[in-house]
Each structure stands twice: as structure tokens, then as C-alpha cells.
């Protein structure tokens, strides 16, 4: 149950034990049965008591008094393996147990602390002594309180009539006033400070078999022993408490605000550790990699821009200058390009690709879905073929001839026969999905990697594509604006560019939030717009098997109903389970206005560009994240006509109303992203597995932006000016 140091008595040969700290004895254990608590006089024992091993913060918890194999296994389920882990086990809440209530004022089901004298106690057995209840009655002069413990008869040894006792718990009955299994402390003259009562007490996450009181006591004793060993990092801020003090306040604060102060200090340490890794990775790249010369000479970009038919915005031009500077720099470009939906990121990416192609290097562009890859393929063919450039496609279901040739090169290289010499191919751009990552696909002289909708990919996938070349330049794009705190952690090793200006000639998007009862009016509005020659999207959260209880709808179940509602207009169906050829057919018909309503899931969130579509209806909108709804809204407003986005949702909860109000009031993607981060957190916003973010114990990216920036600055100062560059 707990540890001690054994020796053999010199006269009786009896094996006895020594306890170094009586407080390590678990509550309810009779120490006299197992332990000799007195110190050993010299010469009384045969075997000298071995000195305890020197424990450090890195020592396993099994070295702590009272932590045997069973307790260690329980702590391991909480991911507590070392002393350091134990000290950073964050309480889930704190209870202020300093305010005492008279017994007569206790309320049913409300936790409170009281104090009185035991006037009666005893154990009652029943069911042939198989079960028992120990009970004492506490009196404070105002009323009496019954405190009961089921099947713990040995507790009778720890209490006696006349004892002055503090009690904390929730009354489960007022006639008579009763608390089952309360926390208690005997009040004795000269007793040490209370750990559990008459203070702000921590309440910890637990696991089966691990008592709250035992864990609280273990952490208290461990803090007393190891607090002097906690070393203050060099980059400590003066505005927050020292690390050792913060850990102490985290568990045992003097006042409630101390808990938040301690959390902020420990969160800053987490952000410092992450920023150290991020900046170290960037410095390693700068030290080891030499940038490929890919700035180009404008012989392709000039005719491309002339043929576009429109002038780039000032924001696009500014970002292109930043990209050109990086492509001609001494180190490989690592740049994040942010721009709201419809801001013109793809044209900027095309110009960057042309710079690399002008310099004789190949380009790879990876998109998360076949629909988006197909959209890019169509656009880049339209732009690049008049310039004499090859645009290749590599997806799971489609490969162009040039793309297949790249794959076959590997097969020739691994065969025994020497391949016939081939002429040096003209630099090309290869557009694809995850198929670009396959081991059989090679791309020699890779100069630039472009990743669209980066948040849809994992960090490892990004690195896999980059490794197909020798330190190629990297441009990652996202139309989901990234809150600054998240950007500094997730993309802290990238330089950032923002297109913060929309192209001229775009129609205004008006956003409305409606309840399900207003759907007939919404359908009538869509029919009016179709009669004017426009088109519409209707989006549902599920492909199949809608839930009637929650009112959640699925596209396959709603298809026949909408065909009747919008007849004689044609309705198309698009979702992720369709084969690629079916998706292509549907999208081609919708672009050509051969179908007027596209019924879809969120598969159209990115990559669908139909300027004539001016209405977006999203049903069960409360099931989507704010950033995702903003992306869906970005599918309209891409032409000159005024557009309308209508979110139909269950508005019974205040949370649903608040979330959708943000969208109705703003088209600012960055404001919406900040709100989404605050409401859902980074794990849901980006996908915990995709984001590459570590699990923070104390940091909260939704509220700790200032701490993230402070950590970045502190680490930059530690590394020197070159690292901050």
C-alpha cells in the first residue's frame, strides 16, 4: 500500500519498518498494524537502514512514499509517470472551503463547509454483517448533522465523541440533515495546516479507484519536497510569477484569481517550448538549405497578366513582390498566403508558378479534393496553354499523359534494363490530390510546391511532398483566415502574406438567418431568382440517413422532395461518395446552367466557382462550424450580381443564435475565424490530427494570443537577430 524502509530487530529478529513521513499513511489506514513510527536508536537493528534514493523531478512516481504498483498504475491512466507529471496535473476546478455555515443553514444539494462536535457515533451492520454504515452526529449549537460512510467500518477508530470536526459535502437530506461520504478534518490544537478544508482546495481529474483526498495529499507532500528543485527558465517574464510559485498556486492558491495567474504562467512555458521548436526548425532550414533560383525573368508573366482581362489588386501585387523576393532569396521560401474567399489567391499562385517555370523548374500544386484539383486544372489549362506550357493532372481517378510518364520513370529506374535516354522535358505544372504523395510519382527539378487549403492536409503530408525535391520553395494557401494566435503556433515557421482586398466588380453578399418554419418562403425566393436566370446551391450536413429526432437532413433523402418543389427546373446531386466521373458530369452541367439547383454536402466548400450562382441555402446550419459556413458562403458572390446566403437553423439555443449572428453581421473572415476559435477551439476548427498542434495542458489559443506573441518574442531574443529575421 505504501513504502517504508525495512530492517531486522537485533534482539527479536522481527522485521520492522520505518516511515519517513507519517502523512504518507493513506486516510483510513491503521498505521500501528504495519509500521514502527519511532526512530531507530543506534545499535538496535542488524541491517543498516538504506538511505532513500535521491529523487528528482524526472524520477518515476513509484519513488514517492505511498505510491506502490497499484497506485502507480492508476496514476499512469492519468498520464502521470514522473514527479514532474504529477506536479503539472491540472485541477479541473477549485472549491473555496474557507467559509463556514451553521448546520441549520445547510441547503439540500449545495456543497458547504461546517464545523461542530461529535455527540454520537457508531457502526450499524446489516445483511448478516455483509454491509455496514459508520455514522457520527455533529452538533454546532444550531442543529445536528448526520455524516455517514457506507461499508467503511474501520473509520470508527478515527473519530470519538467530543472531537471537534470540520465537514465538507452536499446534504442529500434535510430531515434529518445528512451528508454521505463527506470530507472531514479533526481540529486539534497545534495541528498542521489543513490540506482539504478551511482553504481553497483543488479538485483533480481522477480514475477508477483513485481517491480525491489521497491524490490531493500526495501532491501537497510532493510540492513540499520538490518545490526547491524547480529551476526557473532563462526566458522567464518579469510580469508573471516564478515557475515554482506558479505550480504551487496552481494547486493551492491563496485566492481564486491566483489560479488564472498560475495558468497563464504555465501556458507561457508551453508556448515558449513550442516556439523554440518552431524557430529551431526554421534556423536549421536556413543553415542547411540553399534556395533554388526561381524568381524568373517575366517572359511568361507579362503575357499572362496581359491576357487576364483584369488588373491585379494592390494587395495581390504586394504579395507577388513578397513571393518574388523569396523565390530569388538565399534560402527556400516558406510562405503562408491567406486571403478571404474570392480574394484572388489562385491568380497569385499562378504568377508564382510562372516565376518557377520561367527559371526552368517544375511546379506541384496539391489540393484536398478532386473537385478542387479539377477546378485548378481547368483554370491553369486556360491560362497556361496559350503560353505553350504543359499542365498535368494526377489524382486517384485521373492522370494525364505527362503525369503518367512521371510515374513510369520510377518503374524504368528500378528495372535492370537501362532506360533509353530521353530529351530534357519542358518544365510543367502538376496539379493533383493526395496522389502526388505516392511513392511511384517523381518530379525531378521540383522548384515550387503549392498547397491549397492547407488546413485540409496533415503536417506530415506537406513534408512528404516537399521531400520529392531538394529543398523546393513552398507556398501554402488557405481561404480559411487563421486567428493570429493559431497562426503563430501552427504556421510559426512560415512567413505570412495576406490578400486583404477583394477584386472589383464583385456583387454584394447579403446574409440571413431563418428558422425551419420559414423554409417555404425561402424556397419561393429561390424560384424567383432562378426565373431571373440565376442558379442556387442547397447544402445539407449529411449524405445519407438523416436523423428525424434532431431534424438533421441528408442530401440523398431530400433530393426527390426538392425536385418536386423546384420543378420544372433541374436539380443536381453532388456529394463525396459519388465517383469522380459522376462529380465531373454534375459540375459541368451546373457550370453550363443545364441544371439550376445543386443539392450538395460541404464537398462544395472549396473549389467550386460558378459566377451565375447567386443563392446559397444551408439547412441545419447549426451543425457546421463558422469558418465552414463562411467558406460555403464564398461559393456565391463571384459574379457581378447581388447574392444571397440563407442559413436555416434550429435557433432554440443561445449558442446557435450567437454563432450565426456573427455571420449575419460580418463578411470579415478573420473576425469569423476568431469567433470560431473561441467557440470550438483549435482541435475542432482544424482537426486535431491534421493540425500538428501539441495538446496544451494550460494554453488556450482562443484567449492567449498575447502570451503566444510574448513567447515568440522571448524565444527570438534568446536566439538573436538572425533567428528573428
XYZ file of C-alpha atoms in Angstrom:
725
model
C 0.000 0.000 0.000
C 2.910 2.327 0.775
C 6.664 2.246 1.119
C 8.962 2.269 4.108
C 12.495 1.208 4.955
C 12.880 -2.248 6.442
C 15.377 -3.589 8.964
C 15.656 -6.505 11.365
C 15.383 -6.014 15.118
C 18.697 -7.070 16.784
C 17.057 -8.959 19.692
C 13.837 -10.392 18.280
C 14.786 -10.809 14.591
C 11.415 -9.206 13.846
C 11.145 -7.422 10.518
C 10.043 -3.860 11.142
C 9.615 -0.754 9.052
C 10.318 2.906 9.386
C 8.035 5.595 7.983
C 9.857 8.742 6.950
C 6.665 10.829 6.746
C 3.568 9.797 8.741
C 1.387 11.894 6.409
C 2.034 9.349 3.684
C -0.236 6.927 5.512
C -3.473 6.811 3.491
C -6.628 8.059 5.155
C -8.342 5.197 6.942
C -5.260 3.030 7.417
C -4.253 1.886 10.911
C -0.544 2.642 10.946
C 0.121 0.714 14.134
C -0.581 -2.566 12.374
C 2.269 -2.265 9.901
C 4.649 0.460 10.914
C 7.003 1.378 13.706
C 6.761 5.150 13.648
C 9.507 5.846 16.190
C 13.092 6.486 15.045
C 15.538 3.601 15.425
C 18.058 4.012 18.280
C 21.667 3.282 17.379
C 22.643 -0.405 17.680
C 19.059 -1.643 17.865
C 18.969 -3.218 14.416
C 21.200 -5.621 12.495
C 20.735 -4.299 8.959
C 21.511 -0.619 8.490
C 18.527 1.285 7.021
C 19.465 2.176 3.434
C 19.316 5.884 2.675
C 16.452 6.864 0.386
C 17.469 7.313 -3.248
C 17.988 10.861 -4.486
C 14.753 11.758 -6.242
C 14.473 14.395 -8.961
C 11.612 15.842 -10.960
C 12.333 13.211 -13.608
C 12.083 10.311 -11.131
C 9.174 7.887 -11.510
C 6.291 8.386 -9.091
C 6.991 4.943 -7.617
C 9.841 6.581 -5.703
C 7.390 8.699 -3.739
C 6.228 7.450 -0.307
C 2.805 5.863 -0.560
C 2.956 5.122 -4.311
C 3.128 1.393 -4.879
C 2.465 -0.538 -8.070
C -1.317 -0.268 -7.813
C -1.319 3.484 -7.268
C 1.312 3.940 -9.995
C -0.929 2.084 -12.453
C -3.830 4.364 -11.546
C -1.680 7.466 -11.992
C -0.440 6.147 -15.338
C -4.031 6.143 -16.598
C -3.944 9.903 -15.962
C -0.645 10.124 -17.909
C 1.264 10.729 -14.676
C 4.545 8.822 -14.777
C 7.100 11.124 -13.171
C 7.242 13.619 -10.317
C 7.156 16.387 -12.928
C 3.956 14.952 -14.447
C 2.378 14.850 -11.005
C 3.175 18.484 -10.260
C 1.641 19.539 -13.580
C -1.563 17.527 -13.080
C -4.012 20.383 -13.534
C -7.026 20.605 -11.194
C -10.322 20.622 -13.045
C -11.651 23.181 -10.557
C -11.121 24.659 -7.095
C -13.579 24.818 -4.208
C -13.495 27.644 -1.698
C -13.909 25.809 1.599
C -12.959 28.716 3.855
C -16.481 29.949 4.540
C -18.251 28.027 7.310
C -22.016 27.674 7.501
C -24.111 26.899 10.527
C -25.621 23.427 10.297
C -29.112 24.923 10.359
C -28.277 26.945 7.200
C -27.118 23.985 5.072
C -29.124 23.603 1.852
C -30.087 20.446 0.011
C -27.575 19.555 -2.705
C -25.365 22.623 -2.104
C -21.759 21.901 -1.114
C -20.713 23.708 2.056
C -18.273 23.597 4.955
C -19.443 23.375 8.557
C -17.946 22.595 11.953
C -19.094 21.091 15.212
C -18.558 18.471 17.917
C -19.298 14.768 17.633
C -22.087 13.912 20.090
C -22.624 10.291 18.994
C -21.035 7.744 16.677
C -21.094 4.062 15.816
C -21.308 1.314 13.194
C -24.509 -0.438 12.188
C -24.258 -3.807 10.456
C -26.953 -5.447 8.348
C -27.422 -8.174 5.728
C -25.745 -10.647 8.092
C -22.849 -8.213 8.640
C -22.039 -8.199 4.912
C -22.821 -4.485 4.802
C -22.337 -1.661 7.233
C -22.671 2.060 7.740
C -20.482 4.151 10.034
C -22.156 7.331 11.254
C -21.399 10.207 13.569
C -23.661 13.073 14.578
C -22.217 16.575 14.568
C -23.681 19.397 16.683
C -22.728 23.076 16.368
C -25.379 24.500 18.702
C -27.754 25.424 15.838
C -28.685 21.939 14.611
C -27.349 18.441 14.153
C -25.764 16.836 11.064
C -25.568 13.097 10.332
C -22.379 12.082 8.484
C -22.412 8.559 7.023
C -19.914 6.252 5.286
C -21.113 3.006 3.735
C -19.054 -0.175 4.133
C -16.113 1.575 5.829
C -16.477 0.329 9.427
C -12.786 0.915 10.294
C -13.425 4.683 10.273
C -14.831 4.272 13.769
C -11.223 4.217 15.047
C -10.540 7.744 13.748
C -13.349 9.605 15.463
C -14.539 9.858 19.058
C -17.349 11.600 20.896
C -16.210 15.122 21.769
C -13.941 15.550 18.719
C -14.025 18.984 17.060
C -14.501 18.202 13.342
C -14.734 20.189 10.091
C -17.006 18.689 7.408
C -17.439 19.485 3.695
C -20.052 17.976 1.413
C -23.517 18.215 -0.159
C -26.524 17.424 2.065
C -28.668 14.740 0.471
C -31.411 15.068 3.071
C -32.641 17.783 5.444
C -34.873 15.581 7.617
C -32.570 14.752 9.289
C -29.717 16.805 7.820
C -27.427 14.164 6.285
C -24.251 14.082 4.177
C -22.966 10.788 2.779
C -19.187 10.351 2.477
C -18.177 13.944 3.327
C -14.586 15.152 3.585
C -13.541 15.706 7.193
C -10.705 17.107 9.281
C -10.186 16.702 13.029
C -9.429 20.085 14.574
C -6.709 19.655 17.176
C -4.560 22.198 18.949
C -1.181 22.580 17.260
C -2.211 20.555 14.176
C -0.506 21.455 10.913
C -2.272 23.435 8.214
C -5.280 21.699 6.710
C -4.880 20.356 3.181
C -8.505 19.524 2.459
C -10.665 22.016 4.385
C -10.596 25.620 5.596
C -8.810 26.599 2.381
C -9.280 26.847 -1.398
C -8.979 23.136 -2.217
C -8.079 21.703 -5.637
C -10.344 19.080 -7.219
C -8.461 16.843 -9.652
C -9.446 14.641 -12.593
C -9.422 11.071 -11.283
C -9.560 7.488 -12.497
C -11.265 4.420 -11.094
C -10.004 3.514 -7.616
C -8.040 6.725 -7.041
C -9.417 8.798 -4.144
C -9.516 12.589 -4.454
C -8.267 13.039 -0.908
C -5.308 10.707 -1.427
C -4.189 12.450 -4.609
C -4.525 15.899 -3.039
C -2.374 14.813 -0.134
C 0.226 13.252 -2.419
C 0.546 16.442 -4.480
C 0.811 18.571 -1.303
C 3.671 16.451 0.052
C 5.402 16.291 -3.331
C 5.266 20.063 -3.641
C 6.832 20.468 -0.202
C 9.667 18.116 -1.160
C 10.371 19.177 -4.753
C 9.469 22.858 -4.999
C 13.115 23.839 -4.306
C 14.210 21.703 -7.293
C 12.066 23.617 -9.805
C 14.515 25.655 -11.880
C 13.477 28.994 -13.335
C 13.998 29.106 -17.141
C 16.257 31.801 -18.565
C 13.478 33.353 -20.629
C 11.215 33.953 -17.604
C 8.992 37.037 -17.849
C 9.026 39.561 -15.024
C 5.272 40.166 -15.328
C 4.298 36.670 -14.138
C 5.227 34.671 -11.006
C 8.252 32.383 -10.886
C 7.683 28.861 -12.157
C 7.859 27.213 -8.720
C 5.420 29.739 -7.303
C 3.067 29.270 -10.262
C 2.966 25.495 -9.759
C 2.232 25.964 -6.071
C -0.555 28.475 -6.786
C -1.994 26.174 -9.438
C -2.730 23.591 -6.758
C -3.092 25.568 -3.538
C -3.922 29.228 -4.262
C -4.334 31.843 -1.593
C -7.177 33.474 -3.529
C -9.208 32.381 -6.560
C -7.533 34.841 -9.024
C -4.202 33.118 -8.265
C -5.386 30.106 -10.292
C -5.648 32.101 -13.529
C -2.308 33.833 -12.866
C -0.660 30.413 -12.432
C -2.353 29.047 -15.563
C -1.083 31.947 -17.646
C 2.489 31.427 -16.437
C 2.387 27.701 -17.213
C 0.701 28.373 -20.556
C 3.517 30.760 -21.444
C 6.047 27.999 -20.741
C 4.162 25.689 -23.130
C 4.154 28.345 -25.846
C 7.860 29.048 -25.269
C 8.659 25.355 -25.699
C 6.661 25.212 -28.931
C 8.154 28.427 -30.306
C 11.637 27.123 -29.520
C 10.938 24.054 -31.661
C 9.399 26.122 -34.467
C 12.206 28.684 -34.620
C 14.861 25.998 -34.289
C 13.357 24.208 -37.303
C 13.420 27.446 -39.292
C 17.045 28.172 -38.320
C 18.059 24.641 -39.300
C 16.465 25.109 -42.739
C 18.217 28.452 -43.201
C 21.565 26.978 -42.192
C 21.405 23.813 -44.296
C 19.362 24.685 -47.388
C 20.217 26.879 -50.337
C 17.311 28.436 -52.194
C 16.747 27.457 -55.830
C 16.872 30.433 -58.231
C 13.197 30.681 -59.199
C 12.499 34.426 -59.421
C 12.086 34.214 -63.208
C 12.579 36.861 -65.901
C 8.956 37.898 -66.679
C 8.860 36.400 -70.192
C 5.803 34.337 -69.238
C 4.200 36.523 -66.566
C 3.871 39.607 -68.784
C 1.770 37.918 -71.499
C -0.185 36.059 -68.795
C -1.174 39.268 -66.975
C -1.969 40.976 -70.286
C -4.339 38.147 -71.280
C -6.166 38.030 -67.934
C -8.591 40.776 -68.878
C -8.432 42.434 -65.458
C -5.860 44.252 -63.345
C -4.475 42.747 -60.154
C -5.438 44.493 -56.936
C -2.853 46.401 -54.934
C -2.928 43.596 -52.325
C -2.231 40.937 -54.949
C 0.639 42.991 -56.374
C 2.147 43.486 -52.904
C 2.012 39.741 -52.173
C 3.597 38.931 -55.549
C 6.544 41.174 -54.708
C 6.993 39.264 -51.431
C 6.878 35.920 -53.277
C 9.335 37.039 -55.968
C 11.751 38.254 -53.286
C 11.583 34.840 -51.577
C 11.959 32.867 -54.818
C 15.196 34.724 -55.535
C 16.484 34.560 -51.969
C 19.338 32.623 -50.429
C 17.022 30.260 -48.506
C 13.986 28.320 -49.718
C 10.708 30.224 -49.482
C 8.388 29.096 -46.715
C 5.326 31.331 -47.039
C 1.690 31.195 -45.966
C -0.746 33.018 -48.256
C -4.016 33.973 -46.599
C -6.925 35.533 -48.386
C -10.650 35.507 -47.867
C -12.849 33.556 -50.260
C -12.834 35.250 -53.660
C -9.806 37.474 -52.973
C -7.769 36.111 -55.888
C -5.232 33.753 -54.299
C -5.257 31.369 -57.270
C -4.075 34.065 -59.708
C -1.262 34.980 -57.318
C -0.295 31.283 -57.062
C -0.311 31.073 -60.875
C 2.108 34.014 -61.077
C 4.390 32.334 -58.529
C 4.258 29.132 -60.576
C 5.193 31.070 -63.725
C 8.260 32.510 -61.973
C 9.481 28.974 -61.212
C 8.625 27.748 -64.722
C 10.490 30.721 -66.267
C 13.514 29.585 -64.243
C 13.359 26.046 -65.681
C 11.852 24.318 -62.625
C 8.768 22.133 -62.276
C 5.846 23.064 -60.045
C 3.495 20.853 -57.999
C 0.094 22.085 -56.795
C -1.781 19.875 -54.328
C -5.485 20.298 -53.498
C -7.515 18.372 -50.903
C -10.372 17.206 -53.160
C -10.715 16.038 -56.746
C -13.322 18.744 -57.351
C -10.866 21.478 -56.367
C -7.998 19.824 -58.263
C -10.219 19.642 -61.362
C -11.153 23.300 -60.957
C -7.467 24.264 -60.784
C -6.668 22.047 -63.772
C -9.326 23.771 -65.902
C -8.171 27.261 -64.868
C -4.457 26.599 -65.319
C -5.032 24.986 -68.714
C -6.988 28.077 -69.809
C -4.177 30.345 -68.562
C -1.028 28.365 -69.387
C -1.703 26.518 -72.647
C -1.661 29.762 -74.701
C 1.829 30.299 -73.239
C 2.972 26.903 -74.546
C 3.130 25.343 -71.077
C 2.044 21.820 -70.155
C -0.498 21.388 -67.359
C -0.686 17.834 -65.993
C -3.211 16.135 -63.711
C -2.541 13.489 -61.037
C -5.493 12.322 -58.918
C -6.705 8.932 -57.772
C -9.079 8.607 -60.715
C -7.410 10.682 -63.432
C -3.882 11.024 -64.802
C -2.881 12.978 -67.898
C -0.260 11.547 -70.223
C 2.569 13.665 -68.867
C 1.678 12.743 -65.331
C 1.660 9.036 -66.167
C 5.086 9.443 -67.768
C 6.425 10.816 -64.466
C 5.134 7.749 -62.674
C 6.612 5.332 -65.219
C 10.069 6.887 -64.857
C 10.340 5.278 -61.431
C 9.461 1.891 -62.883
C 12.202 2.209 -65.521
C 14.707 3.360 -62.935
C 14.081 0.335 -60.736
C 14.285 -2.216 -63.562
C 17.507 -3.963 -64.534
C 17.476 -2.690 -68.118
C 18.913 0.765 -68.724
C 16.192 3.196 -69.878
C 16.624 4.828 -73.239
C 17.892 8.394 -72.983
C 15.075 10.934 -73.144
C 15.216 14.590 -74.133
C 15.020 17.049 -71.253
C 11.302 17.758 -70.808
C 9.929 21.275 -70.710
C 9.110 22.466 -67.178
C 5.485 21.740 -66.298
C 2.974 22.269 -63.525
C 1.486 19.126 -61.990
C -1.887 19.519 -60.285
C -3.276 16.764 -58.090
C -4.621 15.487 -54.833
C -3.006 13.120 -52.329
C -1.973 11.074 -55.394
C 1.012 13.426 -55.722
C 2.323 11.928 -52.488
C 2.539 8.338 -53.761
C 5.974 6.760 -53.788
C 5.717 5.981 -57.510
C 5.286 9.607 -58.530
C 8.538 11.519 -59.050
C 9.101 15.082 -60.132
C 12.724 15.954 -60.885
C 13.877 19.551 -60.679
C 10.988 20.456 -58.427
C 11.287 24.176 -57.761
C 7.987 25.169 -56.143
C 5.348 23.324 -54.124
C 1.938 24.980 -53.765
C -0.567 23.536 -51.295
C -4.118 24.845 -51.494
C -6.452 24.746 -48.489
C -3.512 23.755 -46.260
C -5.753 23.126 -43.224
C -7.229 20.114 -45.032
C -3.833 18.372 -45.031
C -1.694 16.995 -42.249
C 1.734 18.397 -41.470
C 3.336 15.096 -42.485
C 1.663 15.224 -45.906
C 3.072 18.677 -46.544
C 6.557 17.456 -45.690
C 6.175 14.352 -47.907
C 5.518 16.479 -50.979
C 8.350 18.902 -50.207
C 10.792 15.992 -49.878
C 10.160 14.995 -53.504
C 12.566 17.793 -54.365
C 15.767 19.158 -52.908
C 14.563 21.972 -50.666
C 11.992 23.390 -53.129
C 10.203 26.623 -52.348
C 6.880 26.206 -50.516
C 3.711 28.299 -50.759
C 0.733 27.190 -48.678
C -2.618 28.856 -49.230
C -5.779 28.989 -47.189
C -9.119 30.703 -47.666
C -9.930 29.979 -44.025
C -8.473 33.026 -42.279
C -6.312 31.942 -39.372
C -6.515 33.697 -35.998
C -3.128 35.186 -35.131
C -2.584 33.015 -32.049
C -3.234 29.902 -34.119
C -1.105 31.142 -36.997
C 1.914 31.759 -34.764
C 1.732 28.196 -33.444
C 0.561 26.194 -36.432
C 2.460 28.199 -39.072
C 5.094 29.812 -36.887
C 7.905 28.674 -39.194
C 6.326 30.358 -42.228
C 6.363 33.965 -43.372
C 2.838 35.291 -43.810
C 1.197 37.224 -46.644
C -2.405 38.410 -46.572
C -4.563 39.467 -49.528
C -6.825 41.891 -47.713
C -8.567 43.437 -50.725
C -11.332 41.987 -52.890
C -11.281 42.320 -56.710
C -13.509 44.972 -58.235
C -16.789 44.050 -59.905
C -17.957 41.522 -57.321
C -21.588 41.599 -56.267
C -22.581 42.180 -52.640
C -23.457 39.137 -50.495
C -26.387 39.571 -48.099
C -26.711 37.013 -45.293
C -29.896 35.972 -43.491
C -30.623 33.568 -40.623
C -34.009 31.867 -40.604
C -35.864 29.175 -38.686
C -37.170 25.957 -40.250
C -40.749 27.323 -40.278
C -39.703 29.905 -42.871
C -38.440 27.333 -45.411
C -41.485 27.657 -47.763
C -40.762 31.396 -48.146
C -37.068 30.636 -48.774
C -37.962 28.115 -51.492
C -40.246 30.682 -53.142
C -37.395 33.226 -53.087
C -35.075 30.718 -54.787
C -37.689 30.098 -57.511
C -37.844 33.857 -58.154
C -34.059 34.082 -58.580
C -33.997 31.092 -60.920
C -36.723 32.768 -63.004
C -34.343 35.728 -63.314
C -31.730 33.386 -64.799
C -29.665 32.779 -61.679
C -28.683 29.467 -60.008
C -28.645 28.207 -56.411
C -26.880 25.833 -54.022
C -28.767 23.885 -51.344
C -26.461 22.305 -48.732
C -27.188 19.634 -46.099
C -24.842 18.234 -43.426
C -25.232 14.542 -44.290
C -25.071 12.315 -47.344
C -27.462 9.613 -46.123
C -29.512 8.650 -43.073
C -30.856 11.915 -41.744
C -31.927 11.959 -38.105
C -35.657 12.644 -37.715
C -35.334 13.159 -33.935
C -32.917 16.059 -34.314
C -34.309 17.243 -37.633
C -30.956 16.729 -39.361
C -31.322 16.238 -43.108
C -29.357 14.264 -45.718
C -28.966 15.103 -49.415
C -29.972 11.698 -50.760
C -33.216 11.741 -48.766
C -34.082 15.343 -49.699
C -33.320 15.015 -53.421
C -36.731 13.733 -54.563
C -38.579 16.293 -52.390
C -36.602 19.216 -53.812
C -37.109 18.008 -57.375
C -40.873 18.385 -56.800
C -40.524 21.752 -55.043
C -38.406 23.301 -57.813
C -39.991 21.603 -60.851
C -39.700 22.170 -63.763
C -36.181 23.411 -63.005
C -33.486 20.768 -62.952
C -31.888 19.721 -59.634
C -28.440 18.099 -59.464
C -26.905 15.984 -56.673
C -23.291 16.192 -55.539
C -21.599 14.526 -52.568
C -18.299 12.888 -51.657
C -19.426 9.303 -52.267
C -20.031 9.811 -55.991
C -17.432 8.525 -58.428
C -15.112 11.130 -59.900
C -16.698 10.883 -63.355
C -20.155 11.465 -61.861
C -18.909 14.522 -59.984
C -17.360 15.914 -63.174
C -20.618 15.426 -65.088
C -22.703 17.153 -62.429
C -20.319 20.101 -62.104
C -20.058 20.548 -65.880
C -23.862 20.657 -66.161
C -24.140 23.171 -63.318
C -21.456 25.443 -64.772
C -23.277 25.378 -68.101
C -26.602 26.248 -66.372
C -28.070 22.976 -67.615
C -29.169 22.426 -64.002
C -30.334 25.318 -61.879
C -30.146 23.937 -58.313
C -27.171 21.996 -56.990
C -28.073 19.876 -53.942
C -24.825 19.092 -52.121
C -22.943 18.428 -48.921
C -19.994 20.549 -47.759
C -17.952 18.943 -50.571
C -18.558 22.252 -52.406
C -16.916 24.163 -49.551
C -13.828 24.804 -51.696
C -13.046 24.894 -55.387
C -16.488 25.482 -56.895
C -16.584 28.698 -58.924
C -19.839 29.388 -60.782
C -20.367 33.179 -61.108
C -24.025 32.753 -62.118
C -24.888 31.020 -58.795
C -26.184 33.761 -56.512
C -28.157 31.915 -53.796
C -26.734 29.672 -51.071
C -29.205 27.870 -48.793
C -27.661 25.888 -45.914
C -30.067 23.788 -43.847
C -29.175 22.554 -40.343
C -26.638 25.381 -40.303
C -26.079 24.875 -36.568
C -24.273 21.617 -37.439
C -21.452 23.453 -39.257
C -18.552 25.465 -37.878
C -18.464 29.206 -38.526
C -15.386 29.004 -40.742
C -17.024 26.252 -42.798
C -20.223 28.284 -43.223
C -18.113 31.258 -44.300
C -16.410 29.048 -46.880
C -19.768 27.850 -48.191
C -20.958 31.456 -48.424
C -17.870 32.166 -50.519
C -19.235 29.978 -53.321
C -21.602 32.844 -54.230
C -20.853 36.495 -54.888
C -18.287 35.541 -57.519
C -20.039 37.439 -60.315
C -21.430 40.914 -60.745
C -24.917 40.074 -59.437
C -26.088 40.616 -55.871
C -26.027 37.322 -53.941
C -27.993 35.917 -51.025
C -26.862 33.456 -48.364
C -29.600 31.950 -46.166
C -28.780 29.856 -43.091
C -31.715 27.804 -41.834
C -31.077 26.526 -38.329
C -32.516 25.354 -35.043
C -32.389 28.614 -33.075
C -33.574 27.230 -29.740
C -30.201 27.654 -28.007
C -28.395 30.906 -27.260
C -25.169 29.371 -28.615
C -26.699 28.731 -32.051
C -28.101 32.270 -32.178
C -24.768 33.839 -31.161
C -22.755 31.823 -33.684
C -24.967 32.588 -36.657
C -25.335 36.232 -35.632
C -21.586 36.610 -36.226
C -22.056 35.503 -39.847
C -25.110 37.679 -40.400
C -23.272 40.748 -39.138
C -19.897 40.290 -40.827
C -18.242 39.127 -44.032
C -14.799 39.571 -42.440
C -13.241 36.124 -42.488
C -10.693 36.981 -39.784
C -13.353 38.132 -37.344
C -15.348 34.980 -38.070
C -12.271 32.778 -37.596
C -11.555 34.370 -34.211
C -15.160 33.709 -33.147
C -14.945 30.118 -34.405
C -11.725 29.556 -32.467
C -13.318 30.916 -29.287
C -16.434 28.760 -29.718
C -14.906 25.475 -30.873
C -11.191 25.562 -30.118
C -8.333 24.666 -32.498
C -8.936 20.906 -32.323
C -12.338 21.114 -33.958
C -11.528 24.165 -36.065
C -8.656 22.471 -37.895
C -8.928 18.850 -36.856
C -6.709 17.696 -34.019
C -4.918 15.073 -36.106
C -4.418 17.396 -39.079
C -3.218 20.469 -37.266
C 0.026 19.120 -35.824
C -0.601 21.163 -32.693
C 0.559 19.680 -29.390
C -2.057 19.052 -26.700
C -1.770 22.049 -24.405
C -2.398 21.445 -20.703
C -2.627 25.112 -19.815
C -2.537 27.116 -23.033
C -5.742 28.255 -24.711
C -5.238 29.620 -28.197
C -8.680 31.233 -28.128
C -7.723 33.582 -25.286
C -3.920 33.524 -25.084
C -2.917 35.467 -28.193
C -0.845 37.906 -26.102
C 1.002 35.005 -24.456
C 1.749 33.378 -27.825
C 3.210 36.636 -29.129
C 5.170 37.114 -25.891
C 6.618 33.588 -26.206
C 7.615 34.223 -29.822
C 9.358 37.457 -28.816
C 11.163 35.883 -25.846
C 12.468 32.963 -27.921
C 13.506 35.344 -30.692
C 15.544 37.412 -28.225
C 17.202 34.272 -26.894
C 18.158 33.159 -30.415
C 19.453 36.534 -31.611
C 18.610 38.828 -34.514
C 19.371 36.284 -37.243
C 16.741 33.918 -35.997
C 14.088 36.628 -35.813
C 14.762 37.688 -39.407
